[in-house]
Structures are given as C-alpha cells and as structure tokens.
PDB file of C-alpha atoms in Angstrom:
ATOM      1  CA  UNK A  29     -50.387 111.729  50.878  1.00  0.00           C
ATOM      2  CA  UNK A  30     -53.308 114.364  49.622  1.00  0.00           C
ATOM      3  CA  UNK A  31     -50.747 116.841  49.410  1.00  0.00           C
ATOM      4  CA  UNK A  32     -52.036 120.385  51.279  1.00  0.00           C
ATOM      5  CA  UNK A  33     -50.835 123.896  49.061  1.00  0.00           C
ATOM      6  CA  UNK A  34     -48.239 124.720  51.169  1.00  0.00           C
ATOM      7  CA  UNK A  35     -46.331 121.313  50.121  1.00  0.00           C
ATOM      8  CA  UNK A  36     -47.207 122.523  46.553  1.00  0.00           C
ATOM      9  CA  UNK A  37     -45.988 126.193  46.598  1.00  0.00           C
ATOM     10  CA  UNK A  38     -42.254 124.055  48.200  1.00  0.00           C
ATOM     11  CA  UNK A  39     -41.979 122.542  46.156  1.00  0.00           C
ATOM     12  CA  UNK A  40     -42.944 124.235  43.173  1.00  0.00           C
ATOM     13  CA  UNK A  41     -40.658 126.153  44.635  1.00  0.00           C
ATOM     14  CA  UNK A  42     -37.463 124.282  45.327  1.00  0.00           C
ATOM     15  CA  UNK A  43     -37.796 123.021  41.075  1.00  0.00           C
ATOM     16  CA  UNK A  44     -38.103 126.760  39.905  1.00  0.00           C
ATOM     17  CA  UNK A  45     -36.402 129.265  40.677  1.00  0.00           C
ATOM     18  CA  UNK A  46     -37.264 131.193  37.382  1.00  0.00           C
ATOM     19  CA  UNK A  47     -39.230 134.048  38.828  1.00  0.00           C
ATOM     20  CA  UNK A  48     -41.668 134.375  35.619  1.00  0.00           C
ATOM     21  CA  UNK A  49     -42.678 130.334  35.868  1.00  0.00           C
ATOM     22  CA  UNK A  50     -43.397 131.170  39.146  1.00  0.00           C
ATOM     23  CA  UNK A  51     -45.669 134.170  38.039  1.00  0.00           C
ATOM     24  CA  UNK A  52     -47.376 131.293  36.020  1.00  0.00           C
ATOM     25  CA  UNK A  53     -47.611 128.589  37.587  1.00  0.00           C
ATOM     26  CA  UNK A  54     -50.000 130.874  40.472  1.00  0.00           C
ATOM     27  CA  UNK A  55     -51.997 131.878  36.879  1.00  0.00           C
ATOM     28  CA  UNK A  56     -52.481 128.684  35.949  1.00  0.00           C
ATOM     29  CA  UNK A  57     -53.580 127.643  39.807  1.00  0.00           C
ATOM     30  CA  UNK A  58     -55.684 130.792  39.256  1.00  0.00           C
ATOM     31  CA  UNK A  59     -57.382 129.364  36.230  1.00  0.00           C
ATOM     32  CA  UNK A  60     -58.371 126.185  37.149  1.00  0.00           C
ATOM     33  CA  UNK A  61     -60.026 127.229  41.327  1.00  0.00           C
ATOM     34  CA  UNK A  62     -62.292 129.415  38.644  1.00  0.00           C
ATOM     35  CA  UNK A  63     -62.886 126.632  36.751  1.00  0.00           C
ATOM     36  CA  UNK A  64     -63.275 124.485  39.793  1.00  0.00           C
ATOM     37  CA  UNK A  65     -65.768 126.761  40.959  1.00  0.00           C
ATOM     38  CA  UNK A  66     -66.894 127.821  37.164  1.00  0.00           C
ATOM     39  CA  UNK A  67     -68.736 124.041  36.600  1.00  0.00           C
ATOM     40  CA  UNK A  68     -69.721 123.343  40.706  1.00  0.00           C
ATOM     41  CA  UNK A  69     -66.212 120.489  40.960  1.00  0.00           C
ATOM     42  CA  UNK A  70     -66.180 119.434  44.657  1.00  0.00           C
ATOM     43  CA  UNK A  71     -62.581 118.744  45.216  1.00  0.00           C
ATOM     44  CA  UNK A  72     -61.314 122.669  44.201  1.00  0.00           C
ATOM     45  CA  UNK A  73     -57.593 122.021  46.488  1.00  0.00           C
ATOM     46  CA  UNK A  74     -57.424 119.549  44.043  1.00  0.00           C
ATOM     47  CA  UNK A  75     -57.661 121.225  40.916  1.00  0.00           C
ATOM     48  CA  UNK A  76     -55.431 124.565  42.593  1.00  0.00           C
ATOM     49  CA  UNK A  77     -52.711 122.513  43.433  1.00  0.00           C
ATOM     50  CA  UNK A  78     -52.116 120.128  39.950  1.00  0.00           C
ATOM     51  CA  UNK A  79     -52.562 123.719  38.666  1.00  0.00           C
ATOM     52  CA  UNK A  80     -49.944 124.522  41.016  1.00  0.00           C
ATOM     53  CA  UNK A  81     -47.456 121.892  40.420  1.00  0.00           C
ATOM     54  CA  UNK A  82     -48.807 121.570  36.306  1.00  0.00           C
ATOM     55  CA  UNK A  83     -44.619 123.007  35.150  1.00  0.00           C
ATOM     56  CA  UNK A  84     -43.031 122.198  38.728  1.00  0.00           C
ATOM     57  CA  UNK A  85     -40.137 119.742  35.915  1.00  0.00           C
ATOM     58  CA  UNK A  86     -39.293 122.398  33.279  1.00  0.00           C
ATOM     59  CA  UNK A  87     -36.786 124.062  35.224  1.00  0.00           C
ATOM     60  CA  UNK A  88     -34.803 122.122  36.193  1.00  0.00           C
ATOM     61  CA  UNK A  89     -35.822 119.712  33.538  1.00  0.00           C
ATOM     62  CA  UNK A  90     -37.381 121.206  30.529  1.00  0.00           C
ATOM     63  CA  UNK A  91     -36.138 117.933  27.825  1.00  0.00           C
ATOM     64  CA  UNK A  92     -38.160 115.919  29.819  1.00  0.00           C
ATOM     65  CA  UNK A  93     -40.917 118.135  30.812  1.00  0.00           C
ATOM     66  CA  UNK A  94     -44.278 115.869  31.718  1.00  0.00           C
ATOM     67  CA  UNK A  95     -41.868 112.892  32.499  1.00  0.00           C
ATOM     68  CA  UNK A  96     -39.915 113.475  34.794  1.00  0.00           C
ATOM     69  CA  UNK A  97     -42.267 114.939  37.038  1.00  0.00           C
ATOM     70  CA  UNK A  98     -43.607 111.837  37.896  1.00  0.00           C
ATOM     71  CA  UNK A  99     -40.081 110.786  39.304  1.00  0.00           C
ATOM     72  CA  UNK A 100     -40.506 114.089  41.067  1.00  0.00           C
ATOM     73  CA  UNK A 101     -43.857 113.768  42.944  1.00  0.00           C
ATOM     74  CA  UNK A 102     -43.410 109.806  43.612  1.00  0.00           C
ATOM     75  CA  UNK A 103     -40.577 110.615  45.717  1.00  0.00           C
ATOM     76  CA  UNK A 104     -43.121 112.576  47.745  1.00  0.00           C
ATOM     77  CA  UNK A 105     -45.999 110.440  47.833  1.00  0.00           C
ATOM     78  CA  UNK A 106     -47.474 112.370  45.505  1.00  0.00           C
ATOM     79  CA  UNK A 107     -51.103 109.752  44.311  1.00  0.00           C
ATOM     80  CA  UNK A 108     -51.415 108.666  41.299  1.00  0.00           C
ATOM     81  CA  UNK A 109     -53.706 110.656  40.022  1.00  0.00           C
ATOM     82  CA  UNK A 110     -52.205 113.709  40.941  1.00  0.00           C
ATOM     83  CA  UNK A 111     -49.532 113.119  38.754  1.00  0.00           C
ATOM     84  CA  UNK A 112     -51.888 112.098  35.680  1.00  0.00           C
ATOM     85  CA  UNK A 113     -53.442 115.040  35.266  1.00  0.00           C
ATOM     86  CA  UNK A 114     -49.768 117.083  35.671  1.00  0.00           C
ATOM     87  CA  UNK A 115     -48.541 114.760  33.343  1.00  0.00           C
ATOM     88  CA  UNK A 116     -52.188 114.596  31.029  1.00  0.00           C
ATOM     89  CA  UNK A 117     -51.154 118.404  30.180  1.00  0.00           C
ATOM     90  CA  UNK A 118     -48.318 118.011  27.803  1.00  0.00           C
ATOM     91  CA  UNK A 119     -50.261 115.400  25.836  1.00  0.00           C
ATOM     92  CA  UNK A 120     -49.413 114.785  22.233  1.00  0.00           C
ATOM     93  CA  UNK A 121     -46.327 117.625  23.435  1.00  0.00           C
ATOM     94  CA  UNK A 122     -43.874 115.441  24.941  1.00  0.00           C
ATOM     95  CA  UNK A 123     -46.738 112.422  26.911  1.00  0.00           C
ATOM     96  CA  UNK A 124     -48.741 109.728  25.165  1.00  0.00           C
ATOM     97  CA  UNK A 125     -50.995 110.695  28.537  1.00  0.00           C
ATOM     98  CA  UNK A 126     -54.097 111.917  27.317  1.00  0.00           C
ATOM     99  CA  UNK A 127     -56.410 114.287  29.645  1.00  0.00           C
ATOM    100  CA  UNK A 128     -59.473 111.738  30.548  1.00  0.00           C
ATOM    101  CA  UNK A 129     -60.740 114.236  33.432  1.00  0.00           C
ATOM    102  CA  UNK A 130     -62.782 116.894  33.323  1.00  0.00           C
ATOM    103  CA  UNK A 131     -59.906 118.660  35.696  1.00  0.00           C
ATOM    104  CA  UNK A 132     -57.126 117.595  33.059  1.00  0.00           C
ATOM    105  CA  UNK A 133     -58.735 118.179  30.457  1.00  0.00           C
ATOM    106  CA  UNK A 134     -59.351 122.614  31.638  1.00  0.00           C
ATOM    107  CA  UNK A 135     -55.491 122.067  32.408  1.00  0.00           C
ATOM    108  CA  UNK A 136     -54.700 120.965  29.391  1.00  0.00           C
ATOM    109  CA  UNK A 137     -56.823 124.224  27.372  1.00  0.00           C
ATOM    110  CA  UNK A 138     -55.394 126.162  29.795  1.00  0.00           C
ATOM    111  CA  UNK A 139     -52.688 126.379  29.926  1.00  0.00           C
ATOM    112  CA  UNK A 140     -50.850 127.904  27.174  1.00  0.00           C
ATOM    113  CA  UNK A 141     -54.194 130.256  26.481  1.00  0.00           C
ATOM    114  CA  UNK A 142     -52.581 131.865  30.725  1.00  0.00           C
ATOM    115  CA  UNK A 143     -48.767 132.704  28.121  1.00  0.00           C
ATOM    116  CA  UNK A 144     -51.269 134.276  25.103  1.00  0.00           C
ATOM    117  CA  UNK A 145     -53.916 135.681  27.439  1.00  0.00           C
ATOM    118  CA  UNK A 146     -50.416 137.196  29.850  1.00  0.00           C
ATOM    119  CA  UNK A 147     -48.287 138.804  26.914  1.00  0.00           C
ATOM    120  CA  UNK A 148     -51.297 139.807  25.646  1.00  0.00           C
ATOM    121  CA  UNK A 149     -51.847 142.370  29.231  1.00  0.00           C
ATOM    122  CA  UNK A 150     -48.146 143.768  29.350  1.00  0.00           C
ATOM    123  CA  UNK A 151     -48.816 145.008  25.061  1.00  0.00           C
ATOM    124  CA  UNK A 152     -52.391 147.385  26.937  1.00  0.00           C
ATOM    125  CA  UNK A 153     -51.865 150.195  27.842  1.00  0.00           C
ATOM    126  CA  UNK A 154     -52.891 149.971  31.148  1.00  0.00           C
ATOM    127  CA  UNK A 155     -50.169 146.674  31.012  1.00  0.00           C
ATOM    128  CA  UNK A 156     -53.523 144.991  32.574  1.00  0.00           C
ATOM    129  CA  UNK A 157     -54.953 141.728  32.934  1.00  0.00           C
ATOM    130  CA  UNK A 158     -58.051 143.102  34.941  1.00  0.00           C
ATOM    131  CA  UNK A 159     -59.878 145.649  32.350  1.00  0.00           C
ATOM    132  CA  UNK A 160     -59.310 142.426  29.210  1.00  0.00           C
ATOM    133  CA  UNK A 161     -61.617 142.431  27.574  1.00  0.00           C
ATOM    134  CA  UNK A 162     -62.378 138.340  25.303  1.00  0.00           C
ATOM    135  CA  UNK A 163     -62.163 140.388  22.438  1.00  0.00           C
ATOM    136  CA  UNK A 164     -58.060 142.178  23.271  1.00  0.00           C
ATOM    137  CA  UNK A 165     -57.135 138.396  23.186  1.00  0.00           C
ATOM    138  CA  UNK A 166     -59.044 137.136  19.714  1.00  0.00           C
ATOM    139  CA  UNK A 167     -57.067 139.987  18.625  1.00  0.00           C
ATOM    140  CA  UNK A 168     -53.628 139.096  19.194  1.00  0.00           C
ATOM    141  CA  UNK A 169     -53.989 135.388  18.035  1.00  0.00           C
ATOM    142  CA  UNK A 170     -55.011 136.081  14.920  1.00  0.00           C
ATOM    143  CA  UNK A 171     -51.354 137.242  14.450  1.00  0.00           C
ATOM    144  CA  UNK A 172     -49.242 134.627  14.438  1.00  0.00           C
ATOM    145  CA  UNK A 173     -45.741 135.835  15.009  1.00  0.00           C
ATOM    146  CA  UNK A 174     -47.172 137.240  18.295  1.00  0.00           C
ATOM    147  CA  UNK A 175     -46.206 135.140  21.359  1.00  0.00           C
ATOM    148  CA  UNK A 176     -45.086 132.817  19.375  1.00  0.00           C
ATOM    149  CA  UNK A 177     -44.772 129.681  21.186  1.00  0.00           C
ATOM    150  CA  UNK A 178     -48.493 129.462  22.081  1.00  0.00           C
ATOM    151  CA  UNK A 179     -49.703 126.938  20.544  1.00  0.00           C
ATOM    152  CA  UNK A 180     -53.329 127.782  19.702  1.00  0.00           C
ATOM    153  CA  UNK A 181     -53.828 125.003  18.017  1.00  0.00           C
ATOM    154  CA  UNK A 182     -53.088 122.854  21.571  1.00  0.00           C
ATOM    155  CA  UNK A 183     -56.011 125.525  23.183  1.00  0.00           C
ATOM    156  CA  UNK A 184     -58.461 125.276  20.522  1.00  0.00           C
ATOM    157  CA  UNK A 185     -57.911 120.937  21.127  1.00  0.00           C
ATOM    158  CA  UNK A 186     -58.632 121.545  24.800  1.00  0.00           C
ATOM    159  CA  UNK A 187     -61.976 123.678  24.071  1.00  0.00           C
ATOM    160  CA  UNK A 188     -63.260 121.467  21.764  1.00  0.00           C
ATOM    161  CA  UNK A 189     -63.268 118.238  23.865  1.00  0.00           C
ATOM    162  CA  UNK A 190     -64.126 120.067  26.490  1.00  0.00           C
ATOM    163  CA  UNK A 191     -67.215 120.726  24.825  1.00  0.00           C
ATOM    164  CA  UNK A 192     -66.891 124.617  24.943  1.00  0.00           C
ATOM    165  CA  UNK A 193     -66.332 127.833  22.688  1.00  0.00           C
ATOM    166  CA  UNK A 194     -63.675 128.658  22.516  1.00  0.00           C
ATOM    167  CA  UNK A 195     -64.741 132.549  23.923  1.00  0.00           C
ATOM    168  CA  UNK A 196     -65.640 131.273  26.704  1.00  0.00           C
ATOM    169  CA  UNK A 197     -62.624 130.207  27.677  1.00  0.00           C
ATOM    170  CA  UNK A 198     -60.346 132.988  27.088  1.00  0.00           C
ATOM    171  CA  UNK A 199     -62.779 134.500  28.900  1.00  0.00           C
ATOM    172  CA  UNK A 200     -62.982 132.281  31.624  1.00  0.00           C
ATOM    173  CA  UNK A 201     -59.241 132.320  31.836  1.00  0.00           C
ATOM    174  CA  UNK A 202     -59.476 136.071  32.491  1.00  0.00           C
ATOM    175  CA  UNK A 203     -61.428 136.582  34.783  1.00  0.00           C
ATOM    176  CA  UNK A 204     -59.301 133.363  36.494  1.00  0.00           C
ATOM    177  CA  UNK A 205     -56.310 135.295  36.177  1.00  0.00           C
ATOM    178  CA  UNK A 206     -57.646 138.389  37.331  1.00  0.00           C
ATOM    179  CA  UNK A 207     -58.602 136.743  40.465  1.00  0.00           C
ATOM    180  CA  UNK A 208     -54.772 136.862  41.081  1.00  0.00           C
ATOM    181  CA  UNK A 209     -53.751 140.087  39.355  1.00  0.00           C
ATOM    182  CA  UNK A 210     -51.439 141.620  41.233  1.00  0.00           C
ATOM    183  CA  UNK A 211     -49.390 138.600  42.387  1.00  0.00           C
ATOM    184  CA  UNK A 212     -48.983 137.350  38.665  1.00  0.00           C
ATOM    185  CA  UNK A 213     -47.659 140.917  37.996  1.00  0.00           C
ATOM    186  CA  UNK A 214     -50.989 141.315  35.980  1.00  0.00           C
ATOM    187  CA  UNK A 215     -52.350 144.022  37.343  1.00  0.00           C
ATOM    188  CA  UNK A 216     -49.963 146.797  35.799  1.00  0.00           C
ATOM    189  CA  UNK A 217     -51.407 150.531  36.488  1.00  0.00           C
ATOM    190  CA  UNK A 218     -55.279 149.800  37.666  1.00  0.00           C
TER     191      UNK A 218
END
C-alpha cells in the first residue's frame, strides 16, 4: 500500500493530539516538499508523507521514539522504504538506523532545524517566519541557552552528509516553512 497524504494525516492525528507536535509535523512536511522540489526529486508526495509522520510515535511513546513507529506503520501496511525513512531521522539519538537515501538525509538534517527556526520566529517583533533571514537564525544558533533542546550537532552533521553549506540548509528550510506559515502558526503580524 502506498499511503496518501490524507491517510498519513489521519494516522498522525490518531497518535498525536498536541497542537505543537502537529504544527511541527506540518512544518517538516512543508520543508520536505520544498527540498524535494529543490533537489528535483520525482516522488515529492513520498517526501511529503514521510515528513508529516516522522514523529508519529513521539507523543504516546517518547521513550520508544523511532522504534514504536515501525510497529504502527507495519500494522497499517506501510512500505518498508517509508518506515526506514521515518526511523532514520533518529539516527544516533534513539536508533541506529542510518539515513541512506537523500530524502532520509534531508529529514535527519531539517527536523531539529525547524524547531530552532520556529523558536527564532516567535521571538521576532513580527512573530513571523515570512520576514526571517538566515542571519537571524545564525545569531540565535550561537546562544546555546536559546532553544536548548535543539541538537545543533545533528543539524551540522546532517548538512555535512548532504554536502550542503549550513547557511544554505537554513535558508532553504526557512523557505519551506514560509510556504506553510499560516498552518504552522508562524504568519505572525504579516
């Protein structure tokens, strides 16, 4: 079975009621679609769906994050490549499933980054991502106490395995999130 976006969103809502987790899923989905387009990938819908469900098990099974998701997706007859992609975003953090495909490497890289960018956006006078620039994120990046839960090493390692400059990854992630600004609650005053 190849899951549709609607099926993926329904499954996400079945396992997640926390609005901030749902907004994060929507942000990652938007960024994955943006990178699929940027990198001329054929199956943008697959990128979208994997981004949307990447934290499927996080709310109900935080101690088994990226582990319990296999069971959930297998029960729903999801293809192995989708399952592997979702698992691999926790590489070195909660699982030893390494991101191999380009899609998996992008997810690994941008997952934490979307959190840092969202935190930066809400601190701006406009409370918006629409007028955000890379330099704003880089400035907050250096403040270790800001968004302290964001693993900056994962983002740096991800950019390295993608063969992309960190500034480019940040800029493209911002662009992806801008496309979903209203959905993810970061339109602000603009």
